[in-house]
Coordinates of C-alpha atoms and ligand atoms in Angstrom, one line a residue:
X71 CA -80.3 42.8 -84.1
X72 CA -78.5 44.4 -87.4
X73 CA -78.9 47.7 -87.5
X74 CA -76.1 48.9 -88.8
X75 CA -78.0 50.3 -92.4
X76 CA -80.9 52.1 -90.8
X77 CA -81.6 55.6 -90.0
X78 CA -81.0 57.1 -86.8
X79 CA -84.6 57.2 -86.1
X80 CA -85.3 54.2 -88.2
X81 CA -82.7 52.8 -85.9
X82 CA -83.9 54.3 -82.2
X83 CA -87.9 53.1 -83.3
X84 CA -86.3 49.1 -83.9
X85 CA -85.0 49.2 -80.4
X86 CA -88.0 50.2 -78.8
X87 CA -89.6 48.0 -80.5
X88 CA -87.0 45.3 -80.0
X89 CA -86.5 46.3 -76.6
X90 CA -90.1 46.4 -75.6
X91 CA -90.5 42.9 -77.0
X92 CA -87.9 41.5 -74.8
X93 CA -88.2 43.5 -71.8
X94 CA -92.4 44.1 -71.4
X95 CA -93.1 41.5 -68.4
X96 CA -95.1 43.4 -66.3
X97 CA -92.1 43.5 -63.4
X98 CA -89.8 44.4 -65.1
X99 CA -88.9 48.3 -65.0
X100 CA -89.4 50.2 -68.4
X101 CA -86.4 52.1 -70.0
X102 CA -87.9 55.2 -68.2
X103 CA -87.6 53.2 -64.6
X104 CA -84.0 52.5 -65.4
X105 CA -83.1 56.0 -66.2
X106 CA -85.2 57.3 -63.3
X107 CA -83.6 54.9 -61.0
X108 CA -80.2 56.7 -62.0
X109 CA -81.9 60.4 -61.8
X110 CA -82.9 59.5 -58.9
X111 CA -78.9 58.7 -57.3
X112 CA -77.0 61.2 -59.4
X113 CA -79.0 63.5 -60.0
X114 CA -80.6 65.1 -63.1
X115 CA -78.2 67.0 -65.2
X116 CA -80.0 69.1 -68.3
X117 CA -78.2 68.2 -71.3
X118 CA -76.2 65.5 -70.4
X119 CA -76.1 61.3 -70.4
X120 CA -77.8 59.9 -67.3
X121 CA -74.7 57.1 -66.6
X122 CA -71.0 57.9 -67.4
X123 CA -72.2 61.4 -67.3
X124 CA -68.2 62.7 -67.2
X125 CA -66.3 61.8 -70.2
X126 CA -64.7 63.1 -73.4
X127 CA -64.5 62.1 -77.4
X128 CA -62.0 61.1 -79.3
X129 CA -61.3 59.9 -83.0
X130 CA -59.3 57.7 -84.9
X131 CA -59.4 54.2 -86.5
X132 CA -60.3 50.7 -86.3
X133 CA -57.5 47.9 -88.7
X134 CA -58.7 44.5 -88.0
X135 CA -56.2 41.9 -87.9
X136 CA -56.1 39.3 -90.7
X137 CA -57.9 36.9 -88.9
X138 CA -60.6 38.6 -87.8
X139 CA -62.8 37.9 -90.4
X140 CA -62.5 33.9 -90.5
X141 CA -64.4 35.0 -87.3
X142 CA -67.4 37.3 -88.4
X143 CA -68.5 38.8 -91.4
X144 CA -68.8 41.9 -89.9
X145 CA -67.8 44.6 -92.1
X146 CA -65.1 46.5 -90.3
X147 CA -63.2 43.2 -89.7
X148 CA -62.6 42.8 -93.5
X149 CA -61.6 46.3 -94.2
X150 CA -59.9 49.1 -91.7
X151 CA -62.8 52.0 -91.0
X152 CA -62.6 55.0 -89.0
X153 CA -63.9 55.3 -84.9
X154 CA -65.6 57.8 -83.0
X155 CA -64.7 56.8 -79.3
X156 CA -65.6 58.2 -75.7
X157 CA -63.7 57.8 -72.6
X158 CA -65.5 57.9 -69.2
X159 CA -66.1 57.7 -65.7
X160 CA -68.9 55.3 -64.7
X161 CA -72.0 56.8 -62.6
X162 CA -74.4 59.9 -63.4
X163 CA -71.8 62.6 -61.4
X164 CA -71.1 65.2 -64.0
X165 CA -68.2 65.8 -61.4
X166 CA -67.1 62.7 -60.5
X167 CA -63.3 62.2 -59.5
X168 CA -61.1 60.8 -61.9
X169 CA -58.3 59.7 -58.7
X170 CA -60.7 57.2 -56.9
X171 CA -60.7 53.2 -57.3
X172 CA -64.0 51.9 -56.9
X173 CA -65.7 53.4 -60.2
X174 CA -65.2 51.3 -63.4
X175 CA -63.7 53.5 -66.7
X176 CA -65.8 53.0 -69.8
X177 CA -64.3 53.0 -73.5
X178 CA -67.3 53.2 -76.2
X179 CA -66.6 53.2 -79.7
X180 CA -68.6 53.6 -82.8
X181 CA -67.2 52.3 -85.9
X182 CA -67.8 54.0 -88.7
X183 CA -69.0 51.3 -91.8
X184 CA -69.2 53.7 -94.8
X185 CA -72.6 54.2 -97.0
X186 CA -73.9 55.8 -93.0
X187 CA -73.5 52.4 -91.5
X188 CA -72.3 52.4 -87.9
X189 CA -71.8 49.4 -85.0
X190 CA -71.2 50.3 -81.6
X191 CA -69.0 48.3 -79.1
X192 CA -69.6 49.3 -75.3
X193 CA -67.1 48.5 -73.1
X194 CA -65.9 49.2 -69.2
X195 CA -62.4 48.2 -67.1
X196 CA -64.2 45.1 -65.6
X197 CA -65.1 42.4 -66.6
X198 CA -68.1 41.8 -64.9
X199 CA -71.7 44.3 -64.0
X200 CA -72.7 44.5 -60.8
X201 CA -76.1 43.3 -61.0
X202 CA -77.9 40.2 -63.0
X203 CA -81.1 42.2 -64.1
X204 CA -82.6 45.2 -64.6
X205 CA -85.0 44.7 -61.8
X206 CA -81.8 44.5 -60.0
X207 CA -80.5 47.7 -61.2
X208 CA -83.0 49.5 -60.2
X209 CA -83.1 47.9 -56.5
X210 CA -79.8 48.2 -56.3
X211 CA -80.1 52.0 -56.9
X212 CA -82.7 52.8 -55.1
X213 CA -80.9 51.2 -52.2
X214 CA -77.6 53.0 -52.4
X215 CA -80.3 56.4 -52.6
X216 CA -81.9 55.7 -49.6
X217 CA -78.2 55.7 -47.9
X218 CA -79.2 53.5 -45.4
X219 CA -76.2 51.5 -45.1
X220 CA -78.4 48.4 -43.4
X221 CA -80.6 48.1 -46.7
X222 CA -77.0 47.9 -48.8
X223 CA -75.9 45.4 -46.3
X224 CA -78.9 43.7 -47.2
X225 CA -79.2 44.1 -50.7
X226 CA -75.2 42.8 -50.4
X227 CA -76.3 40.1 -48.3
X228 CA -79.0 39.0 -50.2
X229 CA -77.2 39.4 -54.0
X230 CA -73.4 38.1 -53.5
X231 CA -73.5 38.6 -57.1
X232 CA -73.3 42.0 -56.5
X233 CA -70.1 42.6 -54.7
X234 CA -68.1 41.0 -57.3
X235 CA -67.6 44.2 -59.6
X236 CA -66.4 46.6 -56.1
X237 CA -64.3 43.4 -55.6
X238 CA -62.8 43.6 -58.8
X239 CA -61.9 47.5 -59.1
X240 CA -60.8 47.4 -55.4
X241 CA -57.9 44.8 -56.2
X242 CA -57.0 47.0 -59.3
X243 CA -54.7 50.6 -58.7
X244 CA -56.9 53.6 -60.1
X245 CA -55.3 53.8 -64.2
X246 CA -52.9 56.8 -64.5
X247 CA -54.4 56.7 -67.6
X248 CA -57.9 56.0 -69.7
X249 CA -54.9 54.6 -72.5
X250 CA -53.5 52.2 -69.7
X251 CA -56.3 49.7 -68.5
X252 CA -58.4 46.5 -69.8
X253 CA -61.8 47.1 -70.7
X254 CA -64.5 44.3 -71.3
X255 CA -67.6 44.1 -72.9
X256 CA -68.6 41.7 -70.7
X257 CA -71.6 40.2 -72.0
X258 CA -71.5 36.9 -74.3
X259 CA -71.5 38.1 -78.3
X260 CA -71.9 35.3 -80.7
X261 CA -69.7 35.9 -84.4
X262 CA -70.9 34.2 -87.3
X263 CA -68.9 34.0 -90.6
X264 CA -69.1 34.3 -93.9
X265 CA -69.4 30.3 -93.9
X266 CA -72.3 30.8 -91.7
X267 CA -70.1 29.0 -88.4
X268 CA -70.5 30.8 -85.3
X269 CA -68.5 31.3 -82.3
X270 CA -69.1 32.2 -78.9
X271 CA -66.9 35.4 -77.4
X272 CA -66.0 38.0 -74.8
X273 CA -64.7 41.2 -76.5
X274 CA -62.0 42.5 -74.2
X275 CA -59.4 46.1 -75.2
X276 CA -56.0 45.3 -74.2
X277 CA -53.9 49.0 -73.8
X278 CA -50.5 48.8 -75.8
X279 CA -49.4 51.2 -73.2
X280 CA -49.2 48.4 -70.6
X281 CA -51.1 48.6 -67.6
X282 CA -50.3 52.0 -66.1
X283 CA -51.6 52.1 -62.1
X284 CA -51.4 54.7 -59.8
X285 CA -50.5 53.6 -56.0
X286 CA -53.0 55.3 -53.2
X287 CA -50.8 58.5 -53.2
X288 CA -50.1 59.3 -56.5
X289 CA -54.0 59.0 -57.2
X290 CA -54.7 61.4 -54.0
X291 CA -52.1 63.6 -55.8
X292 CA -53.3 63.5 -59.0
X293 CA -56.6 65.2 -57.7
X294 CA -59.7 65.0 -59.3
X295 CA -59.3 65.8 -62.7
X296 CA -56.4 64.4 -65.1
X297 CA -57.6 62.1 -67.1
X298 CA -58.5 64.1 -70.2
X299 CA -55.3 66.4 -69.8
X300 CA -53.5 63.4 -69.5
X301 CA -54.8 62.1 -72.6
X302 CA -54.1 65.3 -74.4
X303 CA -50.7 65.0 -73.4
X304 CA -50.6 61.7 -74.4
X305 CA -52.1 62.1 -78.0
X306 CA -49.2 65.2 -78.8
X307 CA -46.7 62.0 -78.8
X308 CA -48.6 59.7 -81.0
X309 CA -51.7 57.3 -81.1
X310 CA -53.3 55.8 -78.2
X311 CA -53.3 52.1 -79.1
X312 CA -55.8 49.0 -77.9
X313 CA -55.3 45.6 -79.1
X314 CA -59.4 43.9 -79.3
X315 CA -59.1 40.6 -78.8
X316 CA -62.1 38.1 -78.9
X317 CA -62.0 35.6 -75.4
X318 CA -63.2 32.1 -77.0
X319 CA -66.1 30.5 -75.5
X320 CA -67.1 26.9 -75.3
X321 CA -70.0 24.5 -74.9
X322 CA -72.1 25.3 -72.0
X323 CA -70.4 28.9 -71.0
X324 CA -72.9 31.0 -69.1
X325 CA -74.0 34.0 -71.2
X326 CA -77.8 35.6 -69.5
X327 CA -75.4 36.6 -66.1
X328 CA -73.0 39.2 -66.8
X329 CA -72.1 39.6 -63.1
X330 CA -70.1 35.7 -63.4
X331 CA -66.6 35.2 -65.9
X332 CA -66.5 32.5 -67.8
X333 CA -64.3 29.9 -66.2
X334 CA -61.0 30.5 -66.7
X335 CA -61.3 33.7 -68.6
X336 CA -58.1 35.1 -68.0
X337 CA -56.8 31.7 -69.5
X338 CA -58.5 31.1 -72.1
X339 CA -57.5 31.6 -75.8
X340 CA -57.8 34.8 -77.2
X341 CA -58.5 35.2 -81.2
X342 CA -57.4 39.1 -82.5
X343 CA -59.6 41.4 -84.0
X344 CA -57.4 44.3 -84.4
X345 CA -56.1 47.6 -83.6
X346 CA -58.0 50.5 -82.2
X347 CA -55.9 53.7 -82.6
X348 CA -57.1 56.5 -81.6
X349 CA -55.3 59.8 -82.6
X350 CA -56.8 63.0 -81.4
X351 CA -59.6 64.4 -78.9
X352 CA -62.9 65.7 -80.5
X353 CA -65.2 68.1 -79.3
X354 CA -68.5 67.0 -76.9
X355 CA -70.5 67.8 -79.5
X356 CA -69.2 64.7 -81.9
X357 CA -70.0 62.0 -79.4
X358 CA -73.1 63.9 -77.7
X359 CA -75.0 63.6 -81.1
X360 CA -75.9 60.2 -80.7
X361 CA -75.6 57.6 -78.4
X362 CA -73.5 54.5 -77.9
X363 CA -75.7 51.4 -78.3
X364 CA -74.7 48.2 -77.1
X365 CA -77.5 46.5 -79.7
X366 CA -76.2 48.2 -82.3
X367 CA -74.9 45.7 -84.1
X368 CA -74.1 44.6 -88.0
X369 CA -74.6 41.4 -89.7
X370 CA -72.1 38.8 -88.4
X371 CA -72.2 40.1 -84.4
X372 CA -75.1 39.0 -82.0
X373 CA -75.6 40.0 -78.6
X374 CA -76.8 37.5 -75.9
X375 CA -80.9 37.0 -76.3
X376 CA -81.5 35.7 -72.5
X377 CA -79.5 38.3 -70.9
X378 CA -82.0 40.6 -69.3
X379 CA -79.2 43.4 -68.8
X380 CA -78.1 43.3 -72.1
X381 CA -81.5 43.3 -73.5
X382 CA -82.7 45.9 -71.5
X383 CA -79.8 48.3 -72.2
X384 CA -80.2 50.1 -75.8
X385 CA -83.4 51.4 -74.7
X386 CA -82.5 53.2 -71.9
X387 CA -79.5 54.7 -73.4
X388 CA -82.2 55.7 -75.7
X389 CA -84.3 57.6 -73.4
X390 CA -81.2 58.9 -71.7
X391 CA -80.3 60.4 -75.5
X392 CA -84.0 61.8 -75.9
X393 CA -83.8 63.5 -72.4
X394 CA -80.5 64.8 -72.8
X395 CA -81.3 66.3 -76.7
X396 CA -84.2 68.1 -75.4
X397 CA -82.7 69.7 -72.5
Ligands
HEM591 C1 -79.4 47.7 -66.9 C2 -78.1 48.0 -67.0 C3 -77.6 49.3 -67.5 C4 -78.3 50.5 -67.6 C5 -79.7 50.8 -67.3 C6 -77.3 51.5 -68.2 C7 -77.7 52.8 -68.5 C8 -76.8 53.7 -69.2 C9 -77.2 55.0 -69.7 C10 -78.6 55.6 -69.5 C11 -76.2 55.5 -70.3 C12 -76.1 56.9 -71.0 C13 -76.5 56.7 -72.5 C14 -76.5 58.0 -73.3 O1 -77.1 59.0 -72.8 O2 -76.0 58.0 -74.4 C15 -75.1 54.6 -70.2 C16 -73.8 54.8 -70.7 C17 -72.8 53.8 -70.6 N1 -72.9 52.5 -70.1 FE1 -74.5 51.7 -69.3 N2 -76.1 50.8 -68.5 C18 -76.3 49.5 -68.0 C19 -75.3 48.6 -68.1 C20 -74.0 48.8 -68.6 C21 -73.0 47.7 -68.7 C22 -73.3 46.2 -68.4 C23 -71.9 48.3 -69.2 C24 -70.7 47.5 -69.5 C25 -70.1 47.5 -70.7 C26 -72.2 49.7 -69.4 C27 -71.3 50.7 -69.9 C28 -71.6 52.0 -70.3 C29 -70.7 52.9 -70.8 C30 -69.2 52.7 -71.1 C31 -71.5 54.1 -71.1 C32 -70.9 55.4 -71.7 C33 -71.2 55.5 -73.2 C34 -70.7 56.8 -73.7 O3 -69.6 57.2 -73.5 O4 -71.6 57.5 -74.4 N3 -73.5 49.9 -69.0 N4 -75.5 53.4 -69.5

């Protein structure tokens, strides 16, 4: 879907449509359902996103590395453009603790395309979702609501899948800082050139800072809240640096799942796309007034067409926006 040229609403009425194309089988929830389904967990909060409700903004700019655009045609892979960017915690908890492992960090990033073209790259410190389909969200959700700890067992039990993504942040230290972990986009993009070749990729942010982990009692000391003070801190020294790299794909790689890697992942060869520096902190009110869309894309970037979650996403971030602007 390229949407990079449209109007906001222009923009919002393509992915309802685009999103209702894909995602209107009678069993599968609607955009509402999925935001409900977090509601219903976390909580409604007036004014504010229904997932990766506690976050902050931050600005600064994308330079794509010289080979980036043998890769896609994309536009700000050809020429250096300025980013709006939001650090966050995952969930719908407005409060939720910043010290605690088993909640995945999110970086989302708007790049900014000149002539009021944006692209959006959505991305979290895992590389895998916990769930195959939105159906499966919304189970899932409901399940951990109920707090029955049987039915999770169950649903656990029952979805394997599922336990991967706890699996994954439990064998990782809490990040000391949001400028010092991986984060993934998970799902399966495919690049085409200006030649019109495509290529099959995982976009992953690697920190320049290095890993930075806490152990269990530095993160119990750190208490609840650091991250964006941290950051602060962090940004009076200089720019907070990511390296985005594109995983290669081949032949055959799964890309409907986004609970499952790619064999090998960690392994494979890795093409650069370029630097993300971000250089100050923004006010809420920058990133609040829109929303991060994972089918926001430009010419030259596809998302995956048969995965559910990825198709099913944009339009509940959409409804999430909607909500949250009229509250
Ligand atoms: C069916 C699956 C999913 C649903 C229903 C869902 C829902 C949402 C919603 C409603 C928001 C708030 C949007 C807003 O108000 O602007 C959000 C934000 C976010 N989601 Fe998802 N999400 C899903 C899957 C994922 C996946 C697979 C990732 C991994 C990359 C992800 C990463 C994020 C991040 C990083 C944000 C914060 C964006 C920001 O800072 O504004 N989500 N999600």
């Amino acid at each position: 879907m390229s949407m990079g040229r449209l109007s906001a609403f222009g923009a919002i009425s393509a992915l309802i449509l685009a999103g209702s194309a894909v995602t209107g089988f009678a069993a599968d929830p609607t955009p509402a359902d999925l935001v409900d389904a977090l509601n219903g967990v976390f909580g409604k909060h007036a004014g504010m996103r229904a997932a990766h409700t506690k976050g902050f903004c931050v600005t600064g700019q994308f330079t794509p590395a010289p080979e980036a655009a043998a890769l896609s045609k994309a536009p700000h892979f050809a020429k250096p453009v300025p980013v709006t960017g939001r650090f966050s915690l995952g969930g719908g908890n407005p409060e939720a603790p910043d010290n605690v492992k088993g909640n995945v960090r999110g970086l989302a990033l708007r790049f900014d395309l000149g002539g009021g073209a944006v692209t959006d790259l959505v991305m979290i410190s895992a590389p895998v979702f916990f769930v195959q389909t939105p159906a499966l969200f919304v189970e899932f959700l409901q399940t951990v609501g109920s707090g029955d700890k049987a039915k999770l067992d169950a649903f656990f039990a029952a979805h394997p899948e599922s336990t991967r993504q706890a699996a994954w942040l439990g064998s990782h230290p809490v990040p000391a800082s949001y400028a010092g972990v991986d984060y993934w986009a998970l799902h399966a993009f495919t690049f085409t050139n200006e030649k019109g070749e495509k290529a099959l990729v995982k976009y992953k942010a690697i920190p320049d800072a290095g890993d930075l982990g806490l152990s269990d009692d530095e993160a119990t000391a750190k208490g609840p809240n650091f991250y964006e003070a941290e950051m602060k801190e962090r940004l009076a020294k200089g720019p907070v640096s990511f390296e985005l790299v594109a995983i290669r794909g081949k032949d055959g790689d799964p890309t409907t799942d986004p609970t499952l890697r790619w064999d090998d992942e960690d392994a494979r060869a890795t093409s650069p796309l370029g630097k993300v520096s971000i250089d100050a902190l923004a006010p809420s009110a920058t990133c609040d007034a829109f929303s991060f869309l994972p089918g926001n894309v430009v010419d030259g970037i596809a998302g995956p067409v048969d995965d559910p979650v990825f198709q099913a996403r944009s339009t509940a971030y959409i409804v999430s926006f909607i909500r949250r602007q009229a509250q």
